Amino acid sequence: MRLPQAWQLAVLPCVAAATLAACSGPASPPSDAEGPARTGSTASSGAADSRLSVVTFAGTSPLSAEALRRTTDRLRERAKALGLRGVRVETRDGSVSVTGPTSGEARMRELGAAGRLGFRPVLAEEAVGPSQPSASPDPARGRAVTEDLRPRAAGSSSASAAPDPDPQDAPSAALQQQFVALDCSGNRAHSAWDRDNRPQDPVVACSADSAPADQRTKYLLGPTAVDGSHVASAKALRDKRYGNWIVRLGFDSVGTRKFSDLTGDLAVNASPQNQFAMVLDGAVLSAPYVNQRLSGGTADVSGGFNRQSAEQLAVTLNSGTLPVPLNVTSVTRLPHT
C-alpha cells in the first residue's frame, strides 16, 4: 500500500492508551479527539466528472473461486465504508475490476492494499537519505516530549545495536548481509507481501515509499510480536485541540497483553533496540522508542494524515487483511459518456 504521506512517529502515553505521535517535528501532547470521521465526503468529488476508470487487480498467483469471491467481497466492503460513490466492484476472468470516476482513481487503487499489519522489535536501523547515508537522524526525531519517550544521544550511530544480544534472537549472517545491501533510496523493488509474509521470521524493511528521500530509513526487525489480527478496531478521528487527523487503534485482550509485553521487554534495552516498528504491508510506518511498559490497550497513530489518508487506513485495518495479495495489472480510462 503506497501511503499518501510519510509518517514519522513516536510513543506518548494517554489515559489507557499508547499514542504514536509525529517525530519529525515538534510533537503534540496526548489528544482529545473528536469523531469518528464522517467517511465519504472527500470520496465523491468525481460525481460531476463523466469519465470512468477501470482498475484491474489480480493475485500474485492464480486465485481459487473461493479466494476470488472473498477478495471481491472485501473490496466492496472497503468501497462502501469509504463512501465511494459510483464505484462498482466485479469479478472478471479470474481477476477483480473496480470501476468508478477517474477523479477517484487513486482511492480505487488503494482498495487493493493487503492490509497486513504487525508490530516488530527493531534490531538495527540506518538512515539512508542521500544527504546523510550513515549519519544519525535529526535529534528532533524521537525526542523526549514526555518521559515515555527516550531520546537518542547526540552523535550516536543510527545503525548501532545493543551489545551481546541473546544468540537465539540474533539475526543470521545472511540477514545481516541483506540489511547492509538493502537500498531504500528509491521505490522498493521487492515484494512487501513476501517480505512480511512469515511473521515468525526476522526481516529487513524500508520506511514507507512516500517518505522524503532524505528521511528514509532501513530496518532489521525481529519476528512479529503483535499481529494485526489483534487490532479490534480502527477509527479516523480529528484532534480537537490541534486539528490534526489520527487513527485510533484498539487491541483485543490478547493484543493488549502482547503489546504490553513487547513494550515492557523493549523498555530496558539500549537504542535502537528499545524501539518497535509498526509495519503495514512490508513498509515501516513508524519505529518509536519506549522506556516503560504501555498497557492501556489503545494506540493513536498520528503524523502527516489528512482526512482521506486517515479514513483509508482505518477502513483498511477494520476490513482485515485480504485473503490473497493483489497487484494492479491494468488501469483503463474510458472516454466521456
Coordinates of C-alpha atoms in Angstrom, one line a residue:
M1 CA 0.0 0.0 0.0
R2 CA 1.5 3.3 -1.1
L3 CA 0.6 5.9 1.5
P4 CA -0.2 9.5 0.7
Q5 CA 2.3 11.0 3.1
A6 CA 5.4 10.0 5.1
W7 CA 4.8 9.1 8.8
Q8 CA 7.5 9.6 11.4
L9 CA 6.0 8.7 14.8
A10 CA 6.8 8.3 18.5
V11 CA 5.1 7.0 21.5
L12 CA 3.2 9.1 24.0
P13 CA 1.0 7.8 26.9
C14 CA -2.5 9.0 27.4
V15 CA -5.3 7.7 29.6
A16 CA -5.4 4.0 29.0
A17 CA -3.6 4.5 25.7
A18 CA -0.2 4.4 23.9
T19 CA -0.1 7.3 21.5
L20 CA 2.0 7.3 18.3
A21 CA 2.8 11.0 17.5
A22 CA 4.9 12.9 15.0
C23 CA 8.6 12.6 15.5
S24 CA 9.9 14.7 12.6
G25 CA 8.9 17.9 14.2
P26 CA 7.5 19.3 17.5
A27 CA 5.3 16.5 18.9
S28 CA 1.8 17.1 20.1
P29 CA 0.7 16.1 23.6
P30 CA -1.9 13.4 24.0
S31 CA -5.0 14.2 22.1
D32 CA -8.7 14.7 22.9
A33 CA -10.1 13.5 19.6
E34 CA -13.5 14.1 18.1
G35 CA -15.1 11.7 15.7
P36 CA -15.5 9.2 14.3
A37 CA -14.9 10.9 10.9
R38 CA -17.8 11.0 8.5
T39 CA -16.5 8.9 5.7
G40 CA -17.2 9.6 2.1
S41 CA -17.3 13.4 2.0
T42 CA -14.0 13.6 0.1
A43 CA -14.6 10.5 -1.9
S44 CA -17.4 11.8 -4.1
S45 CA -15.6 14.6 -5.8
G46 CA -15.9 12.9 -9.1
A47 CA -19.7 12.9 -9.2
A48 CA -19.7 15.7 -11.8
D49 CA -17.0 14.0 -13.9
S50 CA -18.4 11.7 -16.6
R51 CA -15.0 10.0 -17.2
L52 CA -14.6 6.5 -15.8
S53 CA -11.5 4.4 -14.9
V54 CA -11.3 0.6 -14.6
V55 CA -8.6 -0.6 -12.2
T56 CA -8.0 -4.4 -12.5
F57 CA -6.4 -6.5 -9.7
A58 CA -5.0 -10.0 -10.0
G59 CA -3.5 -12.3 -7.4
T60 CA 0.2 -12.8 -7.3
S61 CA -0.7 -16.4 -8.0
P62 CA -3.9 -17.9 -9.6
L63 CA -6.9 -17.4 -7.3
S64 CA -9.3 -20.1 -6.4
A65 CA -13.0 -19.4 -6.8
E66 CA -13.4 -19.1 -3.1
A67 CA -10.5 -16.7 -2.7
L68 CA -11.7 -14.6 -5.6
R69 CA -15.2 -14.4 -4.0
R70 CA -13.8 -13.4 -0.6
T71 CA -11.4 -10.9 -2.1
T72 CA -14.2 -9.2 -4.2
D73 CA -16.5 -9.0 -1.2
R74 CA -13.7 -7.4 0.9
L75 CA -13.0 -4.7 -1.7
R76 CA -16.8 -4.0 -1.9
E77 CA -16.8 -3.6 1.9
R78 CA -13.9 -1.2 1.8
A79 CA -15.5 0.9 -1.0
K80 CA -18.8 1.1 0.9
A81 CA -17.1 2.0 4.2
L82 CA -15.2 4.8 2.4
G83 CA -18.5 6.1 0.9
L84 CA -17.1 5.9 -2.6
R85 CA -20.0 6.8 -4.9
G86 CA -20.5 5.3 -8.3
V87 CA -17.8 2.6 -7.7
R88 CA -18.6 -0.9 -8.9
V89 CA -16.5 -4.0 -7.9
E90 CA -16.8 -7.1 -10.1
T91 CA -15.2 -10.4 -10.8
R92 CA -13.9 -10.8 -14.3
D93 CA -11.9 -13.7 -15.8
G94 CA -10.2 -14.6 -12.6
S95 CA -9.5 -11.0 -11.6
V96 CA -11.2 -8.2 -9.7
S97 CA -12.2 -5.0 -11.5
V98 CA -13.1 -1.7 -9.8
T99 CA -14.9 0.8 -12.0
G100 CA -15.6 4.4 -10.9
P101 CA -15.0 8.1 -11.6
T102 CA -11.5 8.8 -12.9
S103 CA -11.1 11.5 -10.3
G104 CA -11.2 8.8 -7.6
E105 CA -8.7 6.5 -9.3
A106 CA -6.1 6.8 -6.6
R107 CA -8.5 5.7 -3.9
M108 CA -9.7 2.8 -6.1
R109 CA -6.1 1.6 -6.4
E110 CA -5.8 1.7 -2.6
L111 CA -8.8 -0.6 -2.1
G112 CA -6.4 -3.5 -3.1
A113 CA -3.9 -2.8 -0.2
A114 CA -3.2 -6.1 1.6
G115 CA -3.7 -4.5 5.0
R116 CA -1.2 -6.7 6.7
L117 CA -0.2 -5.1 10.0
G118 CA 2.3 -6.2 12.6
F119 CA 4.4 -4.8 15.4
R120 CA 8.1 -6.0 15.4
P121 CA 11.1 -5.2 17.6
V122 CA 13.8 -3.2 16.0
L123 CA 17.2 -4.9 16.0
A124 CA 19.1 -2.3 13.9
E125 CA 18.3 0.8 11.8
E126 CA 20.2 3.0 9.5
A127 CA 19.3 6.3 7.8
V128 CA 19.8 6.1 4.1
G129 CA 18.9 9.6 2.8
P130 CA 21.4 10.9 0.2
S131 CA 22.5 13.8 2.4
Q132 CA 23.3 11.5 5.4
P133 CA 23.9 8.0 4.2
S134 CA 25.1 6.7 7.6
A135 CA 24.5 9.7 9.9
S136 CA 22.2 9.6 12.9
P137 CA 18.7 11.1 12.3
D138 CA 17.6 14.6 13.2
P139 CA 17.8 15.0 17.0
A140 CA 14.1 16.1 17.0
R141 CA 13.1 12.6 15.8
G142 CA 12.0 10.7 18.8
R143 CA 12.8 13.5 21.2
A144 CA 11.5 13.3 24.8
V145 CA 8.3 15.3 24.8
T146 CA 7.2 13.1 27.7
E147 CA 9.1 10.8 30.0
D148 CA 7.7 7.9 27.9
L149 CA 10.0 8.9 25.0
R150 CA 13.6 8.1 25.1
P151 CA 15.8 10.4 23.0
R152 CA 18.8 9.1 21.0
A153 CA 22.0 10.6 22.3
A154 CA 23.5 13.2 20.0
G155 CA 26.1 11.7 17.6
S156 CA 25.0 8.1 18.3
S157 CA 25.2 5.8 15.3
S158 CA 21.9 5.1 13.6
A159 CA 23.0 1.7 12.7
S160 CA 24.0 0.7 16.2
A161 CA 22.6 -2.2 18.1
A162 CA 22.6 -3.2 21.7
P163 CA 25.7 -5.3 22.6
D164 CA 25.6 -9.1 23.1
P165 CA 22.1 -9.9 22.1
D166 CA 20.6 -13.2 23.0
P167 CA 22.0 -15.7 20.5
Q168 CA 18.5 -17.0 19.8
D169 CA 17.4 -13.5 18.9
A170 CA 20.5 -12.5 16.9
P171 CA 19.9 -12.2 13.1
S172 CA 21.7 -14.6 10.8
A173 CA 24.7 -13.6 8.9
A174 CA 22.7 -13.8 5.7
L175 CA 20.0 -11.5 7.0
Q176 CA 22.7 -9.0 8.2
Q177 CA 24.1 -9.0 4.7
Q178 CA 20.6 -8.4 3.3
F179 CA 20.3 -5.4 5.7
V180 CA 23.7 -4.0 4.5
A181 CA 22.7 -4.4 0.9
L182 CA 19.1 -3.1 1.2
D183 CA 18.5 0.0 -0.9
C184 CA 15.7 2.2 0.4
S185 CA 16.7 5.3 -1.5
G186 CA 14.0 4.8 -4.2
N187 CA 10.9 2.7 -4.7
R188 CA 11.1 -0.7 -3.0
A189 CA 11.8 -3.3 -5.7
H190 CA 10.9 -6.4 -3.8
S191 CA 7.5 -7.6 -2.7
A192 CA 6.3 -6.1 0.5
W193 CA 3.9 -9.1 1.0
D194 CA 6.7 -11.6 0.5
R195 CA 9.0 -9.7 2.9
D196 CA 6.4 -9.7 5.7
N197 CA 4.6 -12.9 4.9
R198 CA 6.4 -15.0 7.6
P199 CA 5.7 -13.3 10.9
Q200 CA 7.8 -15.8 12.8
D201 CA 11.0 -14.7 10.9
P202 CA 13.2 -11.6 11.3
V203 CA 13.1 -9.4 8.2
V204 CA 14.7 -6.3 6.6
A205 CA 12.4 -3.5 5.6
C206 CA 12.3 0.2 4.5
S207 CA 10.4 3.1 5.7
A208 CA 7.3 4.0 3.7
D209 CA 7.9 4.8 0.0
S210 CA 6.3 8.1 0.5
A211 CA 8.9 9.3 2.9
P212 CA 11.1 12.2 1.6
A213 CA 14.3 10.9 0.1
D214 CA 16.4 12.5 2.8
Q215 CA 14.3 10.9 5.6
R216 CA 14.3 7.3 4.6
T217 CA 15.5 4.6 6.9
K218 CA 16.2 0.9 6.6
Y219 CA 15.5 -1.6 9.4
L220 CA 16.4 -5.0 10.6
L221 CA 13.4 -6.3 12.5
G222 CA 12.7 -9.2 14.8
P223 CA 9.7 -11.6 14.5
T224 CA 6.2 -10.1 14.8
A225 CA 5.3 -9.6 18.4
V226 CA 1.7 -8.4 17.9
D227 CA -0.2 -9.3 14.8
G228 CA -2.7 -7.0 13.2
S229 CA -5.4 -9.6 13.7
H230 CA -5.4 -8.4 17.4
V231 CA -6.4 -4.9 16.4
A232 CA -10.1 -5.0 17.3
S233 CA -10.9 -1.5 15.9
A234 CA -9.5 1.4 14.0
K235 CA -11.2 4.9 13.8
A236 CA -10.2 8.0 11.9
L237 CA -10.6 10.9 14.3
R238 CA -9.8 14.6 14.4
D239 CA -7.8 16.0 17.3
K240 CA -10.0 18.8 18.9
R241 CA -7.0 20.7 20.3
Y242 CA -4.7 20.8 17.3
G243 CA -6.9 19.9 14.3
N244 CA -4.7 17.1 13.0
W245 CA -6.1 13.7 11.9
I246 CA -5.3 10.5 13.8
V247 CA -6.2 6.8 13.6
R248 CA -7.1 5.3 17.0
L249 CA -6.3 1.5 17.2
G250 CA -7.9 -0.6 19.9
F251 CA -6.4 -4.0 20.7
D252 CA -8.4 -7.1 21.8
S253 CA -7.4 -8.7 25.1
V254 CA -4.7 -10.8 23.5
G255 CA -3.3 -7.8 21.7
T256 CA -3.3 -5.7 24.8
R257 CA -1.3 -8.3 26.7
K258 CA 1.1 -8.8 23.8
F259 CA 1.7 -5.1 23.2
S260 CA 2.3 -4.6 27.0
D261 CA 4.8 -7.5 27.0
L262 CA 6.5 -6.1 23.9
T263 CA 7.0 -2.6 25.2
G264 CA 7.9 -3.9 28.7
D265 CA 10.7 -6.0 27.1
L266 CA 12.0 -3.2 24.9
A267 CA 12.0 -0.5 27.6
V268 CA 15.1 -2.0 29.3
N269 CA 17.2 -2.1 26.1
A270 CA 19.7 0.4 24.6
S271 CA 18.9 2.3 21.4
P272 CA 17.8 1.3 18.8
Q273 CA 16.6 -2.0 20.5
N274 CA 14.2 0.0 22.7
Q275 CA 12.1 0.6 19.5
F276 CA 9.3 -1.3 17.9
A277 CA 8.3 -0.9 14.3
M278 CA 4.7 -0.7 13.1
V279 CA 4.8 -2.5 9.7
L280 CA 2.0 -2.2 7.2
D281 CA 2.3 -4.2 4.0
G282 CA 6.0 -4.5 4.4
A283 CA 6.7 -0.8 4.9
V284 CA 7.7 0.6 8.3
L285 CA 5.3 3.4 9.2
S286 CA 7.0 4.2 12.5
A287 CA 9.7 3.0 14.8
P288 CA 9.0 4.7 18.2
Y289 CA 11.1 4.5 21.3
V290 CA 9.7 3.4 24.7
N291 CA 11.1 3.3 28.2
Q292 CA 8.2 1.9 30.1
R293 CA 5.5 -0.8 29.7
L294 CA 2.5 0.5 27.8
S295 CA -0.6 -1.4 28.8
G296 CA -3.6 0.8 28.0
G297 CA -4.9 -1.3 25.1
T298 CA -5.2 1.5 22.6
A299 CA -2.8 3.4 20.4
D300 CA -3.3 6.7 18.5
V301 CA -1.4 6.9 15.2
S302 CA -0.6 10.4 14.1
G303 CA 1.7 12.4 11.9
G304 CA 1.1 13.7 8.4
F305 CA -2.5 12.5 8.0
N306 CA -5.2 14.3 6.1
R307 CA -8.8 13.2 6.4
Q308 CA -8.6 11.0 3.3
S309 CA -5.5 9.1 4.3
A310 CA -6.7 8.6 7.9
E311 CA -10.0 7.2 6.7
Q312 CA -8.3 5.0 4.2
L313 CA -6.0 3.4 6.8
A314 CA -8.9 2.9 9.3
V315 CA -11.1 1.2 6.7
T316 CA -8.2 -1.0 5.5
L317 CA -7.5 -2.2 9.1
N318 CA -11.1 -2.6 10.0
S319 CA -11.8 -4.8 7.0
G320 CA -8.9 -7.1 7.8
T321 CA -6.1 -8.5 5.7
L322 CA -7.1 -9.5 2.1
P323 CA -7.4 -13.3 1.6
V324 CA -4.6 -13.0 -1.0
P325 CA -2.1 -10.3 -2.1
L326 CA -3.1 -8.3 -5.1
N327 CA -1.3 -6.5 -7.9
V328 CA -2.7 -3.8 -10.2
T329 CA -2.5 -5.4 -13.6
S330 CA -4.1 -2.6 -15.7
V331 CA -5.8 0.7 -15.5
T332 CA -8.2 1.6 -18.3
R333 CA -9.6 5.1 -18.7
L334 CA -12.9 5.3 -20.5
P335 CA -13.9 8.3 -22.6
H336 CA -16.7 10.7 -21.7
T337 CA -20.1 9.2 -21.7

